[in-house]
Amino acid sequence: MEWAGSSRVTEKSVAVKGAKLQTQAFGAPSSPPIVLIMGMMSSMLWWPERFCRDLAAQGHYVIRYDQRDTGLATHYPQGEPGYSFSDLADDVMAVLDGYGLEAAHLVGMSMGGFVAQETALRHSRRVLTLTLISTSPLAVEGLPPSTKAYREHSAAGEAVDWSDLGAIADFLRRDAAMLAGTRHPHDAEAVSALIARDMARAPSFASATNHFALVGGEEPARLKASDLTIAVLAIHGTADPLFPIAHGEAFTKAVPNARLHRIEGGGHEIHDRDIDEMVQAIAHHAT
């Protein structure tokens, strides 16, 4: 257990269907809970620690966790994920159960936003609000694709030797630079340090590519963002190259109780200089 000012930090492992998730919690357990769900191939470290501490300082119990095949969670053979995308949504419920929580506010980023939406649709009684960062509404068609430059960069990922940690790190550094916004300078040094920490912490980093197989699967037709009945906050950078701003705007059209918070010049990232703005928006929403 660690103390930093008024923010208490604890860690625990949570069991899920023969596997485990590693979790970390910030703040007082008696405060309203927020569970953070990160995106593809990204452990909980990609939720900046300052983001978590500042959100806890706003009066919330903040839990971040490693999804399967990331960080200290259970890893599976590369190309053979022993779970489905729906299992990732059920894992959120396992995190709540592991902490003895009846319900929580969910914050999902990128792929984590899809997990959060499915969780809310399938376990509606246990989700209080949704905050969806840099993601897209389920089952909404006709939205613009990623930018041409990002699509070309992503296609180059097929040539990466995913058994070579050096090659993976190089690709992830380029990926972070491609996803950066225009509002603030890209901090390549900080990103490199984060990637190094993430890779050193995971017993098998290449297995995180199993997430590609999950996203490539067919989306159940019954799951539609338009069926969400809880309050939804979409936080979206206006310079997001992966999901252009129209994806964030689409939440306000598809979801009855949704609103959009634009990060002007923001990319597909949680930039350190945007944390204060994002934390304030989330804390105001998750009440």
mmCIF file of C-alpha atoms in Angstrom:
data_model
loop_
_atom_site.group_PDB
_atom_site.id
_atom_site.type_symbol
_atom_site.label_atom_id
_atom_site.label_comp_id
_atom_site.label_asym_id
_atom_site.label_seq_id
_atom_site.Cartn_x
_atom_site.Cartn_y
_atom_site.Cartn_z
ATOM 1 C CA MET A 1 0.000 0.000 0.000
ATOM 2 C CA GLU A 2 1.278 3.481 -0.906
ATOM 3 C CA TRP A 3 0.288 6.930 0.241
ATOM 4 C CA ALA A 4 0.842 10.063 -1.828
ATOM 5 C CA GLY A 5 -0.845 13.085 -0.310
ATOM 6 C CA SER A 6 -4.473 12.142 0.128
ATOM 7 C CA SER A 7 -4.389 9.427 -2.542
ATOM 8 C CA ARG A 8 -4.147 5.838 -1.368
ATOM 9 C CA VAL A 9 -2.948 3.280 -3.927
ATOM 10 C CA THR A 10 -3.553 -0.461 -3.598
ATOM 11 C CA GLU A 11 -3.115 -3.449 -5.928
ATOM 12 C CA LYS A 12 -4.819 -6.814 -6.221
ATOM 13 C CA SER A 13 -5.315 -9.673 -8.662
ATOM 14 C CA VAL A 14 -8.857 -10.529 -9.764
ATOM 15 C CA ALA A 15 -9.838 -14.009 -10.965
ATOM 16 C CA VAL A 16 -11.780 -14.335 -14.231
ATOM 17 C CA LYS A 17 -12.782 -17.641 -15.823
ATOM 18 C CA GLY A 18 -9.538 -19.466 -15.140
ATOM 19 C CA ALA A 19 -7.443 -16.360 -15.735
ATOM 20 C CA LYS A 20 -6.459 -13.284 -13.747
ATOM 21 C CA LEU A 21 -6.430 -9.521 -14.163
ATOM 22 C CA GLN A 22 -4.049 -7.250 -12.307
ATOM 23 C CA THR A 23 -5.685 -4.139 -10.882
ATOM 24 C CA GLN A 24 -4.678 -0.959 -9.105
ATOM 25 C CA ALA A 25 -6.951 1.373 -7.170
ATOM 26 C CA PHE A 26 -6.516 5.037 -6.223
ATOM 27 C CA GLY A 27 -8.336 6.908 -3.488
ATOM 28 C CA ALA A 28 -10.846 6.030 -0.807
ATOM 29 C CA PRO A 29 -12.927 2.837 -1.265
ATOM 30 C CA SER A 30 -15.925 4.693 0.143
ATOM 31 C CA SER A 31 -15.910 7.165 -2.774
ATOM 32 C CA PRO A 32 -17.978 6.654 -5.963
ATOM 33 C CA PRO A 33 -16.086 4.118 -8.105
ATOM 34 C CA ILE A 34 -14.736 4.669 -11.610
ATOM 35 C CA VAL A 35 -13.275 1.764 -13.620
ATOM 36 C CA LEU A 36 -10.841 2.641 -16.417
ATOM 37 C CA ILE A 37 -10.702 0.370 -19.505
ATOM 38 C CA MET A 38 -7.725 0.917 -21.802
ATOM 39 C CA GLY A 39 -7.419 0.192 -25.520
ATOM 40 C CA MET A 40 -5.811 -2.332 -27.797
ATOM 41 C CA MET A 41 -2.466 -3.843 -26.773
ATOM 42 C CA SER A 42 -2.215 -1.395 -23.869
ATOM 43 C CA SER A 43 -1.836 -2.269 -20.217
ATOM 44 C CA MET A 44 -3.215 -0.140 -17.419
ATOM 45 C CA LEU A 45 0.026 1.874 -17.464
ATOM 46 C CA TRP A 46 -1.355 3.778 -20.442
ATOM 47 C CA TRP A 47 -3.766 5.442 -18.027
ATOM 48 C CA PRO A 48 -1.278 8.049 -16.748
ATOM 49 C CA GLU A 49 -0.737 7.858 -13.017
ATOM 50 C CA ARG A 50 -1.389 11.588 -12.674
ATOM 51 C CA PHE A 51 -4.693 11.133 -14.476
ATOM 52 C CA CYS A 52 -5.688 8.452 -11.944
ATOM 53 C CA ARG A 53 -4.516 10.406 -8.908
ATOM 54 C CA ASP A 54 -6.173 13.623 -10.038
ATOM 55 C CA LEU A 55 -9.448 11.842 -10.708
ATOM 56 C CA ALA A 56 -9.268 10.278 -7.241
ATOM 57 C CA ALA A 57 -8.587 13.721 -5.784
ATOM 58 C CA GLN A 58 -11.898 14.828 -7.304
ATOM 59 C CA GLY A 59 -13.628 12.406 -4.914
ATOM 60 C CA HIS A 60 -13.668 9.099 -6.784
ATOM 61 C CA TYR A 61 -12.349 5.594 -6.174
ATOM 62 C CA VAL A 62 -10.423 4.981 -9.393
ATOM 63 C CA ILE A 63 -9.565 1.477 -10.578
ATOM 64 C CA ARG A 64 -7.375 0.702 -13.579
ATOM 65 C CA TYR A 65 -6.500 -2.813 -14.684
ATOM 66 C CA ASP A 66 -4.553 -4.933 -17.160
ATOM 67 C CA GLN A 67 -6.843 -6.548 -19.705
ATOM 68 C CA ARG A 68 -6.021 -10.079 -20.822
ATOM 69 C CA ASP A 69 -2.785 -10.350 -22.812
ATOM 70 C CA THR A 70 -1.416 -7.100 -21.345
ATOM 71 C CA GLY A 71 0.718 -6.258 -18.346
ATOM 72 C CA LEU A 72 0.495 -8.741 -15.482
ATOM 73 C CA ALA A 73 -2.824 -10.250 -16.594
ATOM 74 C CA THR A 74 -3.007 -13.782 -18.006
ATOM 75 C CA HIS A 75 -1.344 -14.131 -21.407
ATOM 76 C CA TYR A 76 -2.277 -16.561 -24.172
ATOM 77 C CA PRO A 77 -0.275 -18.022 -27.073
ATOM 78 C CA GLN A 78 0.159 -15.503 -29.856
ATOM 79 C CA GLY A 79 -2.613 -15.979 -32.405
ATOM 80 C CA GLU A 80 -4.642 -18.161 -30.019
ATOM 81 C CA PRO A 81 -6.633 -15.943 -27.649
ATOM 82 C CA GLY A 82 -8.494 -18.116 -25.182
ATOM 83 C CA TYR A 83 -11.281 -15.571 -24.851
ATOM 84 C CA SER A 84 -13.740 -13.509 -26.874
ATOM 85 C CA PHE A 85 -14.455 -9.789 -27.041
ATOM 86 C CA SER A 86 -17.536 -10.427 -24.908
ATOM 87 C CA ASP A 87 -15.290 -11.960 -22.269
ATOM 88 C CA LEU A 88 -13.532 -8.604 -21.993
ATOM 89 C CA ALA A 89 -16.875 -7.025 -21.130
ATOM 90 C CA ASP A 90 -17.537 -9.743 -18.559
ATOM 91 C CA ASP A 91 -14.079 -9.055 -17.124
ATOM 92 C CA VAL A 92 -15.269 -5.577 -16.140
ATOM 93 C CA MET A 93 -17.926 -7.253 -14.019
ATOM 94 C CA ALA A 94 -15.254 -9.452 -12.479
ATOM 95 C CA VAL A 95 -13.320 -6.327 -11.493
ATOM 96 C CA LEU A 96 -16.430 -4.914 -9.829
ATOM 97 C CA ASP A 97 -17.020 -8.214 -8.035
ATOM 98 C CA GLY A 98 -13.376 -8.359 -6.961
ATOM 99 C CA TYR A 99 -13.787 -5.007 -5.241
ATOM 100 C CA GLY A 100 -17.242 -5.762 -3.857
ATOM 101 C CA LEU A 101 -18.887 -3.062 -5.978
ATOM 102 C CA GLU A 102 -22.519 -3.217 -7.021
ATOM 103 C CA ALA A 103 -22.026 -0.685 -9.826
ATOM 104 C CA ALA A 104 -19.487 1.805 -11.160
ATOM 105 C CA HIS A 105 -18.919 4.594 -13.628
ATOM 106 C CA LEU A 106 -16.973 3.291 -16.651
ATOM 107 C CA VAL A 107 -14.359 5.168 -18.655
ATOM 108 C CA GLY A 108 -13.166 3.442 -21.820
ATOM 109 C CA MET A 109 -10.586 4.585 -24.350
ATOM 110 C CA SER A 110 -10.347 3.441 -27.983
ATOM 111 C CA MET A 111 -10.952 -0.345 -27.949
ATOM 112 C CA GLY A 112 -11.737 0.064 -24.259
ATOM 113 C CA GLY A 113 -14.613 2.285 -25.345
ATOM 114 C CA PHE A 114 -16.113 -0.607 -27.289
ATOM 115 C CA VAL A 115 -15.659 -2.857 -24.247
ATOM 116 C CA ALA A 116 -17.346 -0.230 -22.069
ATOM 117 C CA GLN A 117 -20.309 0.071 -24.439
ATOM 118 C CA GLU A 118 -20.823 -3.688 -24.555
ATOM 119 C CA THR A 119 -20.532 -3.875 -20.780
ATOM 120 C CA ALA A 120 -23.195 -1.193 -20.355
ATOM 121 C CA LEU A 121 -25.510 -2.852 -22.861
ATOM 122 C CA ARG A 122 -25.197 -6.323 -21.361
ATOM 123 C CA HIS A 123 -24.900 -5.367 -17.680
ATOM 124 C CA SER A 124 -26.903 -2.153 -17.567
ATOM 125 C CA ARG A 125 -27.828 -2.352 -13.883
ATOM 126 C CA ARG A 126 -24.182 -2.245 -12.874
ATOM 127 C CA VAL A 127 -23.039 0.699 -14.984
ATOM 128 C CA LEU A 128 -23.808 4.189 -13.680
ATOM 129 C CA THR A 129 -22.448 6.363 -16.492
ATOM 130 C CA LEU A 130 -20.168 5.977 -19.501
ATOM 131 C CA THR A 131 -17.280 8.182 -20.532
ATOM 132 C CA LEU A 132 -15.939 7.190 -23.943
ATOM 133 C CA ILE A 133 -12.594 8.608 -25.036
ATOM 134 C CA SER A 134 -11.328 8.514 -28.623
ATOM 135 C CA THR A 135 -13.696 5.751 -29.689
ATOM 136 C CA SER A 136 -16.733 5.128 -31.898
ATOM 137 C CA PRO A 137 -20.386 4.179 -31.272
ATOM 138 C CA LEU A 138 -21.347 0.543 -31.786
ATOM 139 C CA ALA A 139 -23.308 -0.272 -34.941
ATOM 140 C CA VAL A 140 -23.210 3.223 -36.435
ATOM 141 C CA GLU A 141 -22.346 3.114 -40.120
ATOM 142 C CA GLY A 142 -21.112 5.707 -42.578
ATOM 143 C CA LEU A 143 -18.464 7.279 -40.332
ATOM 144 C CA PRO A 144 -15.173 8.418 -41.878
ATOM 145 C CA PRO A 145 -12.163 6.096 -41.847
ATOM 146 C CA SER A 146 -8.791 6.801 -40.300
ATOM 147 C CA THR A 147 -6.611 9.300 -42.104
ATOM 148 C CA LYS A 148 -4.709 8.072 -45.152
ATOM 149 C CA ALA A 149 -1.387 8.562 -43.372
ATOM 150 C CA TYR A 150 -2.500 6.485 -40.395
ATOM 151 C CA ARG A 151 -3.913 3.731 -42.606
ATOM 152 C CA GLU A 152 -0.572 3.478 -44.406
ATOM 153 C CA HIS A 153 1.288 3.362 -41.103
ATOM 154 C CA SER A 154 -1.073 0.697 -39.748
ATOM 155 C CA ALA A 155 -0.643 -1.448 -42.873
ATOM 156 C CA ALA A 156 3.117 -1.360 -42.315
ATOM 157 C CA GLY A 157 2.489 -3.083 -39.000
ATOM 158 C CA GLU A 158 1.828 -6.306 -40.886
ATOM 159 C CA ALA A 159 5.537 -6.481 -41.717
ATOM 160 C CA VAL A 160 6.643 -6.122 -38.091
ATOM 161 C CA ASP A 161 8.310 -9.163 -36.543
ATOM 162 C CA TRP A 162 6.117 -9.458 -33.456
ATOM 163 C CA SER A 163 8.598 -11.850 -31.849
ATOM 164 C CA ASP A 164 11.276 -9.120 -31.897
ATOM 165 C CA LEU A 165 10.819 -6.811 -28.916
ATOM 166 C CA GLY A 166 13.041 -4.162 -30.470
ATOM 167 C CA ALA A 167 10.960 -4.119 -33.645
ATOM 168 C CA ILE A 168 7.759 -3.959 -31.608
ATOM 169 C CA ALA A 169 9.058 -1.026 -29.569
ATOM 170 C CA ASP A 170 10.066 0.833 -32.736
ATOM 171 C CA PHE A 171 6.608 0.324 -34.233
ATOM 172 C CA LEU A 172 4.843 1.423 -31.034
ATOM 173 C CA ARG A 173 6.941 4.594 -30.886
ATOM 174 C CA ARG A 174 5.996 5.405 -34.475
ATOM 175 C CA ASP A 175 2.375 4.563 -33.686
ATOM 176 C CA ALA A 176 2.267 6.964 -30.740
ATOM 177 C CA ALA A 177 3.748 9.705 -32.896
ATOM 178 C CA MET A 178 1.165 9.060 -35.624
ATOM 179 C CA LEU A 179 -1.676 9.213 -33.074
ATOM 180 C CA ALA A 180 -0.505 12.478 -31.533
ATOM 181 C CA GLY A 181 -2.597 15.595 -31.865
ATOM 182 C CA THR A 182 -1.670 19.049 -33.083
ATOM 183 C CA ARG A 183 -2.394 21.036 -29.927
ATOM 184 C CA HIS A 184 0.770 20.101 -28.013
ATOM 185 C CA PRO A 185 4.258 18.877 -28.968
ATOM 186 C CA HIS A 186 4.605 15.101 -29.037
ATOM 187 C CA ASP A 187 6.776 13.962 -26.118
ATOM 188 C CA ALA A 188 8.695 11.137 -27.792
ATOM 189 C CA GLU A 189 10.985 10.667 -24.789
ATOM 190 C CA ALA A 190 8.098 10.149 -22.361
ATOM 191 C CA VAL A 191 6.371 7.737 -24.763
ATOM 192 C CA SER A 192 9.581 5.726 -25.216
ATOM 193 C CA ALA A 193 9.943 5.440 -21.453
ATOM 194 C CA LEU A 194 6.323 4.286 -21.096
ATOM 195 C CA ILE A 195 6.726 1.667 -23.826
ATOM 196 C CA ALA A 196 9.894 0.374 -22.140
ATOM 197 C CA ARG A 197 8.093 0.112 -18.782
ATOM 198 C CA ASP A 198 5.129 -1.634 -20.387
ATOM 199 C CA MET A 199 7.285 -4.170 -22.209
ATOM 200 C CA ALA A 200 9.504 -4.879 -19.195
ATOM 201 C CA ARG A 201 6.453 -5.484 -17.005
ATOM 202 C CA ALA A 202 4.695 -7.951 -19.338
ATOM 203 C CA PRO A 203 5.855 -11.588 -19.326
ATOM 204 C CA SER A 204 4.838 -11.883 -23.005
ATOM 205 C CA PHE A 205 4.346 -8.676 -24.935
ATOM 206 C CA ALA A 206 3.768 -10.175 -28.394
ATOM 207 C CA SER A 207 0.598 -11.936 -27.221
ATOM 208 C CA ALA A 208 -1.085 -8.519 -26.946
ATOM 209 C CA THR A 209 -1.531 -8.780 -30.732
ATOM 210 C CA ASN A 210 -4.354 -11.226 -29.928
ATOM 211 C CA HIS A 211 -6.511 -8.121 -29.528
ATOM 212 C CA PHE A 212 -6.412 -7.648 -33.301
ATOM 213 C CA ALA A 213 -8.201 -10.974 -33.732
ATOM 214 C CA LEU A 214 -10.948 -9.915 -31.310
ATOM 215 C CA VAL A 215 -11.641 -6.597 -33.016
ATOM 216 C CA GLY A 216 -11.664 -8.296 -36.392
ATOM 217 C CA GLY A 217 -14.469 -10.620 -35.350
ATOM 218 C CA GLU A 218 -18.129 -10.036 -36.139
ATOM 219 C CA GLU A 219 -19.901 -7.633 -33.849
ATOM 220 C CA PRO A 220 -23.123 -9.032 -32.401
ATOM 221 C CA ALA A 221 -25.994 -7.332 -34.226
ATOM 222 C CA ARG A 222 -27.940 -6.824 -31.008
ATOM 223 C CA LEU A 223 -25.362 -4.455 -29.547
ATOM 224 C CA LYS A 224 -26.114 -0.906 -30.642
ATOM 225 C CA ALA A 225 -25.035 2.383 -29.118
ATOM 226 C CA SER A 226 -28.539 3.681 -29.770
ATOM 227 C CA ASP A 227 -29.814 1.259 -27.111
ATOM 228 C CA LEU A 228 -27.733 2.891 -24.372
ATOM 229 C CA THR A 229 -30.029 4.518 -21.820
ATOM 230 C CA ILE A 230 -27.482 5.874 -19.329
ATOM 231 C CA ALA A 231 -25.681 9.198 -19.547
ATOM 232 C CA VAL A 232 -22.769 9.125 -22.006
ATOM 233 C CA LEU A 233 -19.914 11.596 -22.262
ATOM 234 C CA ALA A 234 -17.797 11.355 -25.410
ATOM 235 C CA ILE A 235 -14.375 12.979 -25.081
ATOM 236 C CA HIS A 236 -12.755 13.315 -28.478
ATOM 237 C CA GLY A 237 -9.787 15.122 -29.971
ATOM 238 C CA THR A 238 -10.577 17.198 -33.021
ATOM 239 C CA ALA A 239 -7.318 15.978 -34.634
ATOM 240 C CA ASP A 240 -7.766 12.254 -33.881
ATOM 241 C CA PRO A 241 -6.323 10.402 -36.909
ATOM 242 C CA LEU A 242 -7.682 6.955 -35.978
ATOM 243 C CA PHE A 243 -11.283 7.905 -35.211
ATOM 244 C CA PRO A 244 -11.919 11.344 -36.729
ATOM 245 C CA ILE A 245 -14.034 13.755 -34.701
ATOM 246 C CA ALA A 246 -17.176 12.659 -36.559
ATOM 247 C CA HIS A 247 -17.049 9.454 -34.489
ATOM 248 C CA GLY A 248 -17.301 11.452 -31.279
ATOM 249 C CA GLU A 249 -20.051 13.615 -32.736
ATOM 250 C CA ALA A 250 -21.965 10.472 -33.718
ATOM 251 C CA PHE A 251 -22.593 9.634 -30.055
ATOM 252 C CA THR A 252 -24.736 12.746 -29.689
ATOM 253 C CA LYS A 253 -26.831 11.645 -32.664
ATOM 254 C CA ALA A 254 -27.094 7.935 -31.851
ATOM 255 C CA VAL A 255 -27.405 7.949 -28.062
ATOM 256 C CA PRO A 256 -30.403 9.682 -26.448
ATOM 257 C CA ASN A 257 -28.521 10.936 -23.384
ATOM 258 C CA ALA A 258 -25.074 11.773 -24.755
ATOM 259 C CA ARG A 259 -22.952 14.867 -24.998
ATOM 260 C CA LEU A 260 -19.572 15.624 -26.560
ATOM 261 C CA HIS A 261 -16.534 17.284 -25.038
ATOM 262 C CA ARG A 262 -14.077 18.293 -27.754
ATOM 263 C CA ILE A 263 -10.352 18.436 -27.043
ATOM 264 C CA GLU A 264 -9.287 21.076 -29.539
ATOM 265 C CA GLY A 265 -6.297 19.810 -31.501
ATOM 266 C CA GLY A 266 -6.287 16.610 -29.464
ATOM 267 C CA GLY A 267 -5.168 13.335 -30.987
ATOM 268 C CA HIS A 268 -5.777 9.697 -30.103
ATOM 269 C CA GLU A 269 -4.037 9.977 -26.772
ATOM 270 C CA ILE A 270 -4.149 11.237 -23.213
ATOM 271 C CA HIS A 271 -1.632 14.045 -23.430
ATOM 272 C CA ASP A 272 -0.210 15.254 -20.153
ATOM 273 C CA ARG A 273 -1.278 18.831 -20.929
ATOM 274 C CA ASP A 274 -4.882 17.721 -21.503
ATOM 275 C CA ILE A 275 -5.234 15.748 -18.266
ATOM 276 C CA ASP A 276 -6.644 18.634 -16.201
ATOM 277 C CA GLU A 277 -9.362 19.314 -18.803
ATOM 278 C CA MET A 278 -10.251 15.647 -19.168
ATOM 279 C CA VAL A 279 -10.336 14.957 -15.433
ATOM 280 C CA GLN A 280 -12.644 17.908 -14.822
ATOM 281 C CA ALA A 281 -15.022 16.748 -17.570
ATOM 282 C CA ILE A 282 -15.121 13.178 -16.282
ATOM 283 C CA ALA A 283 -15.536 14.164 -12.629
ATOM 284 C CA HIS A 284 -18.433 16.456 -13.528
ATOM 285 C CA HIS A 285 -20.066 13.702 -15.587
ATOM 286 C CA ALA A 286 -19.589 10.807 -13.149
ATOM 287 C CA THR A 287 -21.747 12.147 -10.339
#
